[in-house]
PDB file of C-alpha atoms in Angstrom:
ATOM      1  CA  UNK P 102       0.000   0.000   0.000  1.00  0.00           C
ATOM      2  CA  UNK P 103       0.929   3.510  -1.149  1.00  0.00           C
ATOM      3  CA  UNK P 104       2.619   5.579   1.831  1.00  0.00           C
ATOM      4  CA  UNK P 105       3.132   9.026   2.282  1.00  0.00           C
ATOM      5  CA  UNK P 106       7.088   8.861   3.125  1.00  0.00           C
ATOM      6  CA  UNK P 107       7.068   6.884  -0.123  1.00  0.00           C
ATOM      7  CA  UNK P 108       5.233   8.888  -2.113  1.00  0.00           C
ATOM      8  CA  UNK P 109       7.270  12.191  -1.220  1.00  0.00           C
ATOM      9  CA  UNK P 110      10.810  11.009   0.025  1.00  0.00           C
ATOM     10  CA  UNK P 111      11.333   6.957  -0.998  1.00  0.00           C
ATOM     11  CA  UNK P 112      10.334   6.494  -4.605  1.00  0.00           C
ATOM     12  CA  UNK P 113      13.241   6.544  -7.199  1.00  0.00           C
ATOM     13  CA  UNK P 114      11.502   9.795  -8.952  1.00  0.00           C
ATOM     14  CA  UNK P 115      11.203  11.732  -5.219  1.00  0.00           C
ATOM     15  CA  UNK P 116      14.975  10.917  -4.738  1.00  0.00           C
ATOM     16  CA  UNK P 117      16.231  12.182  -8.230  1.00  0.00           C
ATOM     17  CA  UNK P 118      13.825  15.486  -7.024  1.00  0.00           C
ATOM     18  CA  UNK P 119      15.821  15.587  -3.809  1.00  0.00           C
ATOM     19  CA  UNK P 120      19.119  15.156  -4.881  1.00  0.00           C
ATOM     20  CA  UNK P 121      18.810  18.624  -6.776  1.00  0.00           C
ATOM     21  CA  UNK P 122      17.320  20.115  -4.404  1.00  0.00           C
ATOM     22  CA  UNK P 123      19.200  22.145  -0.799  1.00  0.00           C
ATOM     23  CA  UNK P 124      17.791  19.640   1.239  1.00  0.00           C
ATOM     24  CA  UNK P 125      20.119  16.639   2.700  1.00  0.00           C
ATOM     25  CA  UNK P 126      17.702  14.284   1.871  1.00  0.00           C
ATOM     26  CA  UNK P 127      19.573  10.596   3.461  1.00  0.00           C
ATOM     27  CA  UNK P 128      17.930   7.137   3.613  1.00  0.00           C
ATOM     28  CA  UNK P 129      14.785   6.756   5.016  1.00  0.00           C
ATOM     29  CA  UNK P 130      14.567   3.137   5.398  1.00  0.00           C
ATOM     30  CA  UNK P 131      13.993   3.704   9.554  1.00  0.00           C
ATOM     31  CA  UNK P 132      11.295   6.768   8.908  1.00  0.00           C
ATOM     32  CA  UNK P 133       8.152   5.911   9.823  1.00  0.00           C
ATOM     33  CA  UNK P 134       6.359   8.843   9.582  1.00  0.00           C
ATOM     34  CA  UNK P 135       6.748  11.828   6.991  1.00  0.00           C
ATOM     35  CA  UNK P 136       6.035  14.214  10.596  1.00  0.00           C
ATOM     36  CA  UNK P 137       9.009  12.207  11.855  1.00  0.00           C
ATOM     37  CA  UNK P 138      11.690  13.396   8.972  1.00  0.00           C
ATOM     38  CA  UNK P 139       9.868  17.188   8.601  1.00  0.00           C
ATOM     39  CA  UNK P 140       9.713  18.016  12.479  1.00  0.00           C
ATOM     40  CA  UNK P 141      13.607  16.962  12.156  1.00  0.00           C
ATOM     41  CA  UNK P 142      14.855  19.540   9.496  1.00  0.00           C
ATOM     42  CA  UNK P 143      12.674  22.061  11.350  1.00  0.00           C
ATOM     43  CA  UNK P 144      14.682  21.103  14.739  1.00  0.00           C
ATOM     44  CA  UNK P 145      18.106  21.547  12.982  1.00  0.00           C
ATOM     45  CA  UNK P 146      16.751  25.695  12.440  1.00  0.00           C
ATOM     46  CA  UNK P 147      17.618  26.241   8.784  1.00  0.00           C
ATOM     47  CA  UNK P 148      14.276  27.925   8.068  1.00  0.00           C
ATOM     48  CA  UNK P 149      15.522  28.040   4.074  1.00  0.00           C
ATOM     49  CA  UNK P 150      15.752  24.793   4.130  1.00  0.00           C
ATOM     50  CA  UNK P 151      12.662  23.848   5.832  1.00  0.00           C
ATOM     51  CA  UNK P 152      10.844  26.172   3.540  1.00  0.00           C
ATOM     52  CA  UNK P 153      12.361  24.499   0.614  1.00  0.00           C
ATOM     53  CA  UNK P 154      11.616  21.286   1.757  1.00  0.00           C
ATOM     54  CA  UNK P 155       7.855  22.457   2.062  1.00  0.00           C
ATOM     55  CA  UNK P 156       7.582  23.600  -1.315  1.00  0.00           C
ATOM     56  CA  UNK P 157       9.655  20.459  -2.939  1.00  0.00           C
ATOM     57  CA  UNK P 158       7.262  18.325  -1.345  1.00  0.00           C
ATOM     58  CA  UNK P 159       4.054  20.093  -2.288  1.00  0.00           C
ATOM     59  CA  UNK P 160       5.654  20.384  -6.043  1.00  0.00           C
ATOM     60  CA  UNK P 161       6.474  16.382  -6.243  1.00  0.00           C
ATOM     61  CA  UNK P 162       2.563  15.906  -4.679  1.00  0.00           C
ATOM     62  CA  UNK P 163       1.798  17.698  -7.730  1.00  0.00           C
ATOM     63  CA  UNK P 164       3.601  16.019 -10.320  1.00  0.00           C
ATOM     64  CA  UNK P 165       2.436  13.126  -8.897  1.00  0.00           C
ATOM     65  CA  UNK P 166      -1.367  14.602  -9.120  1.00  0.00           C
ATOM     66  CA  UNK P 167      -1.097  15.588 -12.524  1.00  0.00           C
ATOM     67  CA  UNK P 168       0.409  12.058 -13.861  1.00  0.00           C
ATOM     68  CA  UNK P 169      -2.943  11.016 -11.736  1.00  0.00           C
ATOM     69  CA  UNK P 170      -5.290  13.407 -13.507  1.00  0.00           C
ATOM     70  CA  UNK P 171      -4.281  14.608 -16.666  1.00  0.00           C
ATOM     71  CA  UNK P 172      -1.510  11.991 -17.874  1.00  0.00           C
ATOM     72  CA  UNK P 173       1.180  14.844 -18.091  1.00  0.00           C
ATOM     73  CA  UNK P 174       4.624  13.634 -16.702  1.00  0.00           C
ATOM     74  CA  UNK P 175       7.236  15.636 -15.139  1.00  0.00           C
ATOM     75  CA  UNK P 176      11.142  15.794 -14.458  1.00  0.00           C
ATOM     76  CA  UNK P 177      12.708  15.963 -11.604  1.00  0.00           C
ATOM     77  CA  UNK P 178      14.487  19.209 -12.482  1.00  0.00           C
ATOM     78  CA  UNK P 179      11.117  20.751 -13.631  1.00  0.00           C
ATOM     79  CA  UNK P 180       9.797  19.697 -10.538  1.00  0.00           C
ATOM     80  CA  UNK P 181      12.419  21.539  -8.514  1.00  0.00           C
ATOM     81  CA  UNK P 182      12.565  24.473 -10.452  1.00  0.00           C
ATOM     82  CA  UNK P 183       8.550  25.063 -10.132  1.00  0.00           C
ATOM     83  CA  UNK P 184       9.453  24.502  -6.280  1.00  0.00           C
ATOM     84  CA  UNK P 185      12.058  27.349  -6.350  1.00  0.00           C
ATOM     85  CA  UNK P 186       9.670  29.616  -8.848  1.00  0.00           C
ATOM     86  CA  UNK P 187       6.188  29.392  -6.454  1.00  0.00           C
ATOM     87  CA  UNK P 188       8.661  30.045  -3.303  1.00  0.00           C
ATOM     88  CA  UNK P 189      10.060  32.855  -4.572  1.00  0.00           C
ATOM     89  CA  UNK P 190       6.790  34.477  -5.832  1.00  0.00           C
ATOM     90  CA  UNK P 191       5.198  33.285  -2.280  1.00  0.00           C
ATOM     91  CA  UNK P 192       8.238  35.406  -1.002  1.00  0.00           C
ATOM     92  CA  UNK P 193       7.195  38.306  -3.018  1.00  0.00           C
ATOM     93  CA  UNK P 194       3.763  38.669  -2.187  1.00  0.00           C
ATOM     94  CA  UNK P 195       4.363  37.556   1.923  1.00  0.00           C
ATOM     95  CA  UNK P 196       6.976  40.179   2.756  1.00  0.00           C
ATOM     96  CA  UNK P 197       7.170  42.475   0.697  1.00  0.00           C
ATOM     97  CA  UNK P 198       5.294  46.031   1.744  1.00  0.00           C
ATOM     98  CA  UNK P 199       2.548  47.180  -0.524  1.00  0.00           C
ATOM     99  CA  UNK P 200       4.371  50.531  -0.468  1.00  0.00           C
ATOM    100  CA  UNK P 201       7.498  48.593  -1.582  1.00  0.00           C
ATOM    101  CA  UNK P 202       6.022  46.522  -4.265  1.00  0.00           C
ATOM    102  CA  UNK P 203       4.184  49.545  -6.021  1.00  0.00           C
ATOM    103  CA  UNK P 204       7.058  52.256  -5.601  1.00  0.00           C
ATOM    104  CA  UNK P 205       6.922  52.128  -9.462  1.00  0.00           C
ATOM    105  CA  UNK P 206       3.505  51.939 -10.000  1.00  0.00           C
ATOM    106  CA  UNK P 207       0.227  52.383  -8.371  1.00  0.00           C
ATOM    107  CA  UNK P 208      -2.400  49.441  -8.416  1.00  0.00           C
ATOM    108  CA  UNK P 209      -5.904  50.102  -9.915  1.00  0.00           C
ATOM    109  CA  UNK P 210      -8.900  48.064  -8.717  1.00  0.00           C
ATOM    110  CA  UNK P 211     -10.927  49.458 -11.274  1.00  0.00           C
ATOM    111  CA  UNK P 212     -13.029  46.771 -13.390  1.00  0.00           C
ATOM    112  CA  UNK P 213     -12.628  49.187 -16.698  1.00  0.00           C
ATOM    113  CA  UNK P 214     -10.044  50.077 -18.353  1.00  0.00           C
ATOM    114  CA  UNK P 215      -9.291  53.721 -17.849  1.00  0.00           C
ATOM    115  CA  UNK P 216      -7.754  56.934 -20.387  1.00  0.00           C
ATOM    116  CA  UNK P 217      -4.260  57.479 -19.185  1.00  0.00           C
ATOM    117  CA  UNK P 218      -3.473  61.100 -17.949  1.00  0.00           C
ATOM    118  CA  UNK P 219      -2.895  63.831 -21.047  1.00  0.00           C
ATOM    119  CA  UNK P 220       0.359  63.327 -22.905  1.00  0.00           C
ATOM    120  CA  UNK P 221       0.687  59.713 -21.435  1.00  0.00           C
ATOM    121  CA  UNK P 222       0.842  56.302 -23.390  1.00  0.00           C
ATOM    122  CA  UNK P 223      -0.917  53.248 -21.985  1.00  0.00           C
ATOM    123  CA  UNK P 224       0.202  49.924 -22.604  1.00  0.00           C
ATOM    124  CA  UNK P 225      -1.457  47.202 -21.558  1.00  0.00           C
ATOM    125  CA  UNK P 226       0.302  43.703 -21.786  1.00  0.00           C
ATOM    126  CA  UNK P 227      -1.232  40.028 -21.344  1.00  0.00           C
ATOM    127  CA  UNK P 228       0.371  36.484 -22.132  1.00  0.00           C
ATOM    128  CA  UNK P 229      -1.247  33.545 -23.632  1.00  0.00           C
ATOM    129  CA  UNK P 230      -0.097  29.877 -23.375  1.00  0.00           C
ATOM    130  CA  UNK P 231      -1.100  26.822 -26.374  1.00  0.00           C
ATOM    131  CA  UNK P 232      -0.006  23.871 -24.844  1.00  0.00           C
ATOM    132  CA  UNK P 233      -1.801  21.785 -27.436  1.00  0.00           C
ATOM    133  CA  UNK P 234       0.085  23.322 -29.673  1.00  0.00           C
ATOM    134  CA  UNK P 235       3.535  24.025 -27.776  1.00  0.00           C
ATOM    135  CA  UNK P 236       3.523  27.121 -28.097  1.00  0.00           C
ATOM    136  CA  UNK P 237       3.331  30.937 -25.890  1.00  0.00           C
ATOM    137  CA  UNK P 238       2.598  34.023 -26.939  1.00  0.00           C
ATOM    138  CA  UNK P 239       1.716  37.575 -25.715  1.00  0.00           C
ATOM    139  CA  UNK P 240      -0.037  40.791 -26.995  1.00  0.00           C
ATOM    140  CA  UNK P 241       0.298  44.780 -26.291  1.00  0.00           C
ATOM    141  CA  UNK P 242      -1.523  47.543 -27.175  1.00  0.00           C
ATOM    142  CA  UNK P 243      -0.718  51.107 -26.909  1.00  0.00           C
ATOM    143  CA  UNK P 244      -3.441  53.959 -26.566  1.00  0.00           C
ATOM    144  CA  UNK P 245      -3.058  57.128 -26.161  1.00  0.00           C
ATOM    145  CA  UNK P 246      -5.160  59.899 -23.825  1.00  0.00           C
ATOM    146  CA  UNK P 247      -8.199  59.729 -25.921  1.00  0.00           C
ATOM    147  CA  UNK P 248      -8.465  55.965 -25.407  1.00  0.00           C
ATOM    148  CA  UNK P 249      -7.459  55.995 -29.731  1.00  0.00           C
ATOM    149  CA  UNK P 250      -5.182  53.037 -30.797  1.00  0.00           C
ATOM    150  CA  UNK P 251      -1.825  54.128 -31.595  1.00  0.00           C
ATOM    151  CA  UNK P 252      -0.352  50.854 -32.157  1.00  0.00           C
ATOM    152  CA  UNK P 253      -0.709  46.941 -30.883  1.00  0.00           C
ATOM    153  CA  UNK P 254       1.801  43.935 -31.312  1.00  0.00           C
ATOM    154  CA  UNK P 255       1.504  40.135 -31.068  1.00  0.00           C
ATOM    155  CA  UNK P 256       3.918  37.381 -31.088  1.00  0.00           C
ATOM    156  CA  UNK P 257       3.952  33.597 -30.348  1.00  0.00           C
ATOM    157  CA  UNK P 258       6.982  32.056 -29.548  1.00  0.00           C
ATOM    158  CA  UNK P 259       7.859  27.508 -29.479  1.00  0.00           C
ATOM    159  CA  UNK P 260       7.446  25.660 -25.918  1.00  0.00           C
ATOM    160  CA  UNK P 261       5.393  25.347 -23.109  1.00  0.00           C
ATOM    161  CA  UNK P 262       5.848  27.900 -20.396  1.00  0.00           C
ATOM    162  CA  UNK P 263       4.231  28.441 -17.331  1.00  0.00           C
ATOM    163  CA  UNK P 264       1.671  31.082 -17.044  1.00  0.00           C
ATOM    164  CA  UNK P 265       3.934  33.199 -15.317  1.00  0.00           C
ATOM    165  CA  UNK P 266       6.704  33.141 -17.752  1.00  0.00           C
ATOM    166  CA  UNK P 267       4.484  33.908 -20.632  1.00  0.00           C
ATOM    167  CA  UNK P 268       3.391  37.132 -18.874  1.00  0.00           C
ATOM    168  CA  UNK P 269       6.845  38.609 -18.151  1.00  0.00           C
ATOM    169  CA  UNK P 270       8.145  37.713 -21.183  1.00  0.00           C
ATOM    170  CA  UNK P 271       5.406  39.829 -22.444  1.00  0.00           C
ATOM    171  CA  UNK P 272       6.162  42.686 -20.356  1.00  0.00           C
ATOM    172  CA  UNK P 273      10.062  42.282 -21.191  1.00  0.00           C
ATOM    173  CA  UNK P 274       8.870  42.806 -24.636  1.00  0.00           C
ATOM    174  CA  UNK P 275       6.440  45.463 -24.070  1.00  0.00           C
ATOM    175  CA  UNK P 276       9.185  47.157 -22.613  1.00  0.00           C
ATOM    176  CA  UNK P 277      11.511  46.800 -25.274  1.00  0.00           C
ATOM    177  CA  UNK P 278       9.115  47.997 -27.726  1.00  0.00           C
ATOM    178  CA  UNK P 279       8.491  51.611 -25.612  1.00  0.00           C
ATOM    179  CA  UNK P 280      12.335  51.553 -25.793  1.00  0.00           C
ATOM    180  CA  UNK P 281      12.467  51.447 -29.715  1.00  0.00           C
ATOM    181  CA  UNK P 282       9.225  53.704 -29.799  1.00  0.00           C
ATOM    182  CA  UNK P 283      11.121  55.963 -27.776  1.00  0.00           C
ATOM    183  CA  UNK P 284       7.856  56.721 -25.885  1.00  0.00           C
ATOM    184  CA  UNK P 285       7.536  58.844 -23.043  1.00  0.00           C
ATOM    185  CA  UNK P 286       5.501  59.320 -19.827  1.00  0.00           C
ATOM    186  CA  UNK P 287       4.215  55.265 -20.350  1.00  0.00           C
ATOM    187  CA  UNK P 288       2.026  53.319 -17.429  1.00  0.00           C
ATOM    188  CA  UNK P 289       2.122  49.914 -18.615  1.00  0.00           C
ATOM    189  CA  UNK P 290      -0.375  47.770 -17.337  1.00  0.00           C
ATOM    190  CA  UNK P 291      -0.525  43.708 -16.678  1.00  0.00           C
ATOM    191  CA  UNK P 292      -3.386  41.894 -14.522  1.00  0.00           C
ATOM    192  CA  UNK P 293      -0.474  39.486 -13.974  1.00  0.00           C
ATOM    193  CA  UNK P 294      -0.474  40.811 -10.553  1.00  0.00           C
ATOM    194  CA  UNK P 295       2.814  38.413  -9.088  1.00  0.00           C
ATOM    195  CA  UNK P 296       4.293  39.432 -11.988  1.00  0.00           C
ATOM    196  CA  UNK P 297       4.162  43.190 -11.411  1.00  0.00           C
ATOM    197  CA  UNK P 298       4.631  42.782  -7.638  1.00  0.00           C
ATOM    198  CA  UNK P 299       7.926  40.514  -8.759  1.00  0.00           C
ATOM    199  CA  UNK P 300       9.285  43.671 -11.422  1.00  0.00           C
ATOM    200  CA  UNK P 301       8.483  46.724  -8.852  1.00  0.00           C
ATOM    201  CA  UNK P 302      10.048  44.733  -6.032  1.00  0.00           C
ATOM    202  CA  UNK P 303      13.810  44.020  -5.053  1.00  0.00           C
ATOM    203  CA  UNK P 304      13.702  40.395  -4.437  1.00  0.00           C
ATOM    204  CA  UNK P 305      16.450  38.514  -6.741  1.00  0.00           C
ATOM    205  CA  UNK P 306      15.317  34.771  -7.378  1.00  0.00           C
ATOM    206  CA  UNK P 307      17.278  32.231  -8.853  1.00  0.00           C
ATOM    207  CA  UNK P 308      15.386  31.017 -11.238  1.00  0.00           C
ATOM    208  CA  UNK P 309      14.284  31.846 -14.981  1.00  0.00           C
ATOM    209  CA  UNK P 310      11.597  33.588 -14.070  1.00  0.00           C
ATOM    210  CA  UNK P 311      14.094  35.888 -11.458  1.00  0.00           C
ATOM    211  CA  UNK P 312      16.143  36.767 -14.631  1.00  0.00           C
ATOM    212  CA  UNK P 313      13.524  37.345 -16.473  1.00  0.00           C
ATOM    213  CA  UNK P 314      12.327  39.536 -13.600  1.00  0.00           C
ATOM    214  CA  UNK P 315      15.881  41.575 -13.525  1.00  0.00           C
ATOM    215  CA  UNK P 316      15.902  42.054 -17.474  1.00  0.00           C
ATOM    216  CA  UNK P 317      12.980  43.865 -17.323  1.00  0.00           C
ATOM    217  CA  UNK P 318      14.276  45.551 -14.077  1.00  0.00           C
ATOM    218  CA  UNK P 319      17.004  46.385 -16.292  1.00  0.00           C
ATOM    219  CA  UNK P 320      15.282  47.956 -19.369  1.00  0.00           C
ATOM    220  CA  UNK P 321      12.753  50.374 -16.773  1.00  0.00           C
ATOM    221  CA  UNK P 322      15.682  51.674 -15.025  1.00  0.00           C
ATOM    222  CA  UNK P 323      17.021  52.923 -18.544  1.00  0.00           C
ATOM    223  CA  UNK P 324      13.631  54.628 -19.475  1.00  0.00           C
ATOM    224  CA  UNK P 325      12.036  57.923 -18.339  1.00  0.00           C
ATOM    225  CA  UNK P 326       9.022  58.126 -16.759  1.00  0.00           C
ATOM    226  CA  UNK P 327       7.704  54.250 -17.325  1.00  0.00           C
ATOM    227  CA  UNK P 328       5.413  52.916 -14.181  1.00  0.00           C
ATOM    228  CA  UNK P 329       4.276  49.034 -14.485  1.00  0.00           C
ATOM    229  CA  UNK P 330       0.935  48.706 -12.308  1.00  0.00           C
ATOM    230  CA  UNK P 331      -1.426  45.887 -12.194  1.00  0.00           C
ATOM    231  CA  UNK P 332      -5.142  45.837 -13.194  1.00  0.00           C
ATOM    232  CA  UNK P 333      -8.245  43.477 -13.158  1.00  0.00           C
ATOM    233  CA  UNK P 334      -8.574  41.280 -16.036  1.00  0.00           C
ATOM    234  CA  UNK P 335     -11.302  42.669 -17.100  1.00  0.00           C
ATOM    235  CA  UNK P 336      -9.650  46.275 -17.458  1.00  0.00           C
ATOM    236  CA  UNK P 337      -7.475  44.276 -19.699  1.00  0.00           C
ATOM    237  CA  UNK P 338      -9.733  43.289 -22.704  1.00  0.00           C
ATOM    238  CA  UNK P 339      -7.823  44.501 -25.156  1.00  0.00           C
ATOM    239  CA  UNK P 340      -4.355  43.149 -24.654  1.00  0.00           C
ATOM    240  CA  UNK P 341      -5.759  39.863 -23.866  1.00  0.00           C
ATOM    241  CA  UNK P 342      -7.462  39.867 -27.262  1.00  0.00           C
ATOM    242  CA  UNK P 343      -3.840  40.234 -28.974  1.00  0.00           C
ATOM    243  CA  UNK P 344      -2.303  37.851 -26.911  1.00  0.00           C
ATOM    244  CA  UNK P 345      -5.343  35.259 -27.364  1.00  0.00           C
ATOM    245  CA  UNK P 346      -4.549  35.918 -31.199  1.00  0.00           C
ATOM    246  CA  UNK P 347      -1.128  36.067 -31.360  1.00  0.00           C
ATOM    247  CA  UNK P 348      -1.050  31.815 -32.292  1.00  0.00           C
ATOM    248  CA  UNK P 349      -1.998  32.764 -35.880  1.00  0.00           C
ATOM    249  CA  UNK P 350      -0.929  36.284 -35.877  1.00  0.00           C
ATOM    250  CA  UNK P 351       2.970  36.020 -34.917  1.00  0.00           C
ATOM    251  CA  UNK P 352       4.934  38.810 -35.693  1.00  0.00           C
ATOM    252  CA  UNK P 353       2.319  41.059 -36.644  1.00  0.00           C
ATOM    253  CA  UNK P 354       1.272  45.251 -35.960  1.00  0.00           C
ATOM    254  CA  UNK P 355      -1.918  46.542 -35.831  1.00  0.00           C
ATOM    255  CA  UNK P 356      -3.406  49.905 -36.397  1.00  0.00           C
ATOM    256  CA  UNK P 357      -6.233  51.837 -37.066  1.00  0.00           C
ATOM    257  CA  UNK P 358      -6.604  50.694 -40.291  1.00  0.00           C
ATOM    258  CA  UNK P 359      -5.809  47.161 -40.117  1.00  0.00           C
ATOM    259  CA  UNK P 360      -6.658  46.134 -36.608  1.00  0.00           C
ATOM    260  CA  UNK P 361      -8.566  42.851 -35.696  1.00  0.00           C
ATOM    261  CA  UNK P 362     -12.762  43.988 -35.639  1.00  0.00           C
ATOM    262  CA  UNK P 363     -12.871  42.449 -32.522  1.00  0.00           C
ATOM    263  CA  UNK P 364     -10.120  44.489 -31.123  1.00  0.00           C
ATOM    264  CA  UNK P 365     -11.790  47.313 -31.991  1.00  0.00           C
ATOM    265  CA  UNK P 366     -15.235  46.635 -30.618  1.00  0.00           C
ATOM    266  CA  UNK P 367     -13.060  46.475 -27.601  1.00  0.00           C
ATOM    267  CA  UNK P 368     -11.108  49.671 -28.208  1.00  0.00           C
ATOM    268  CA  UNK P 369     -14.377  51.669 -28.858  1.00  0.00           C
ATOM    269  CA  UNK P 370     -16.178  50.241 -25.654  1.00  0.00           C
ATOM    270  CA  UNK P 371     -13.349  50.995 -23.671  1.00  0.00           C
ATOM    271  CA  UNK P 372     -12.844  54.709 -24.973  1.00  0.00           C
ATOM    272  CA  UNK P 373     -15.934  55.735 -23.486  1.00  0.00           C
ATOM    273  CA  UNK P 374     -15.002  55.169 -19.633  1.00  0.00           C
ATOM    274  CA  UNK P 375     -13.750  58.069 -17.906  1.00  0.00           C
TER     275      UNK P 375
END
């Protein structure tokens, strides 16, 4: 019968998991109970191992949950690295101050999307993931005071990503594209919210999403006047329409004249909130 301490430290897949993980994970031929090896590591007082620990086991449960379920199978790096990825987001949003996480930005709880101030751009970002199809892909969409489309971009990219990774790889490129537009006075906006909480923060993570984090880190800090805030999903229509399209339109610009109808159903309804 199935076990817990097998399940999580015992079987040949939890051990390869272990073994690249910070945690000393020894025999545990003589455990009886899965208590008996946690209340251990938490004795010896390395909380960051403990809490890594934590977070390996709950990501193996879950590989293990979605061979169950959905027949998807997992590494044990990829296992590991979602470990280190959730921890350090669960970082971000535990101890970071609101005031601290929005220094760059402020956060709108607004259910609409909303005209940016006079002389501002808005760009709102959103990321999109295929898996049938292997693929990722994100949208933007730039608008200026009058709510008018000035320009929108979408682009799919080959693998799977995480959620996550699709979003700030959107904003990375949202960000480069300001850069080349030489835009000024730009609040770009994401309902991605550990995302923007992750970019307006100072918590370094070792991880791909942590670089990904720093490059865009990297790219505000060399632009004037750029603020990254989040919004509800909802207030986010439009760039989720690119993104959502971006699978069969890679690589593509819209405008006025050439934009997507549905885009600019959205466009028009959104113009009219104040």
């Amino acid at each position: 019968m199935e076990t817990i301490v097998h399940v999580l430290l015992d079987c040949p897949f939890s051990q390869s998991c272990w073994a690249l993980s910070a945690v000393n994970q020894s025999a545990t031929g003589s455990i009886a109970e899965f208590s008996s090896w946690f209340f251990e590591l938490l004795a010896d007082g390395r909380e960051e191992v403990s809490v890594e620990a934590a977070m390996v086991c709950w990501s193996i449960w879950h590989a293990r949950n979605e061979v169950q379920w959905n027949h998807k199978s997992r590494s044990g790096l990829e296992v590991v690295k979602s470990a280190k990825n959730v921890l350090g987001q669960w970082k971000i949003t535990k101890f970071e101050s609101p005031n601290a996480l929005f220094a760059m930005g402020d956060i709108s709880k607004s259910n609409c999307w909303r005209k940016p101030d006079e002389y501002t751009v808005k760009v709102n970002v959103d990321g999109a993931t295929f898996e049938a199809h292997q693929k990722f892909g994100f949208g933007c969409i730039a608008r200026d005071h009058h709510g008018k489309l000035i320009e929108a971009i979408s682009e799919s990219r080959w693998g799977c990503v995480s959620a996550e990774i699709a979003e700030v790889i959107g904003i990375k490129e949202a960000l480069s594209w300001i850069k080349r537009k030489g835009w000024g006075r730009v609040v770009v906006e994401s309902d991605a919210l550990v995302v923007v909480q992750a970019i307006n923060s100072s918590v370094h993570m070792p991880s791909q999403f942590g670089l990904l984090v720093e490059d865009c880190r990297t790219i505000v800090a060399s632009l004037n006047n750029v603020l990254i805030s989040y919004v509800n999903r909802s207030a986010n229509r439009a760039a989720h329409c690119v993104a959502r399209a971006s699978y069969l339109s890679s690589g593509c610009t819209f405008n006025e004249l050439n934009a997507l109808l549905s885009l600019c159903d959205i466009v028009k309804a959104d113009a009219v909130n104040f």
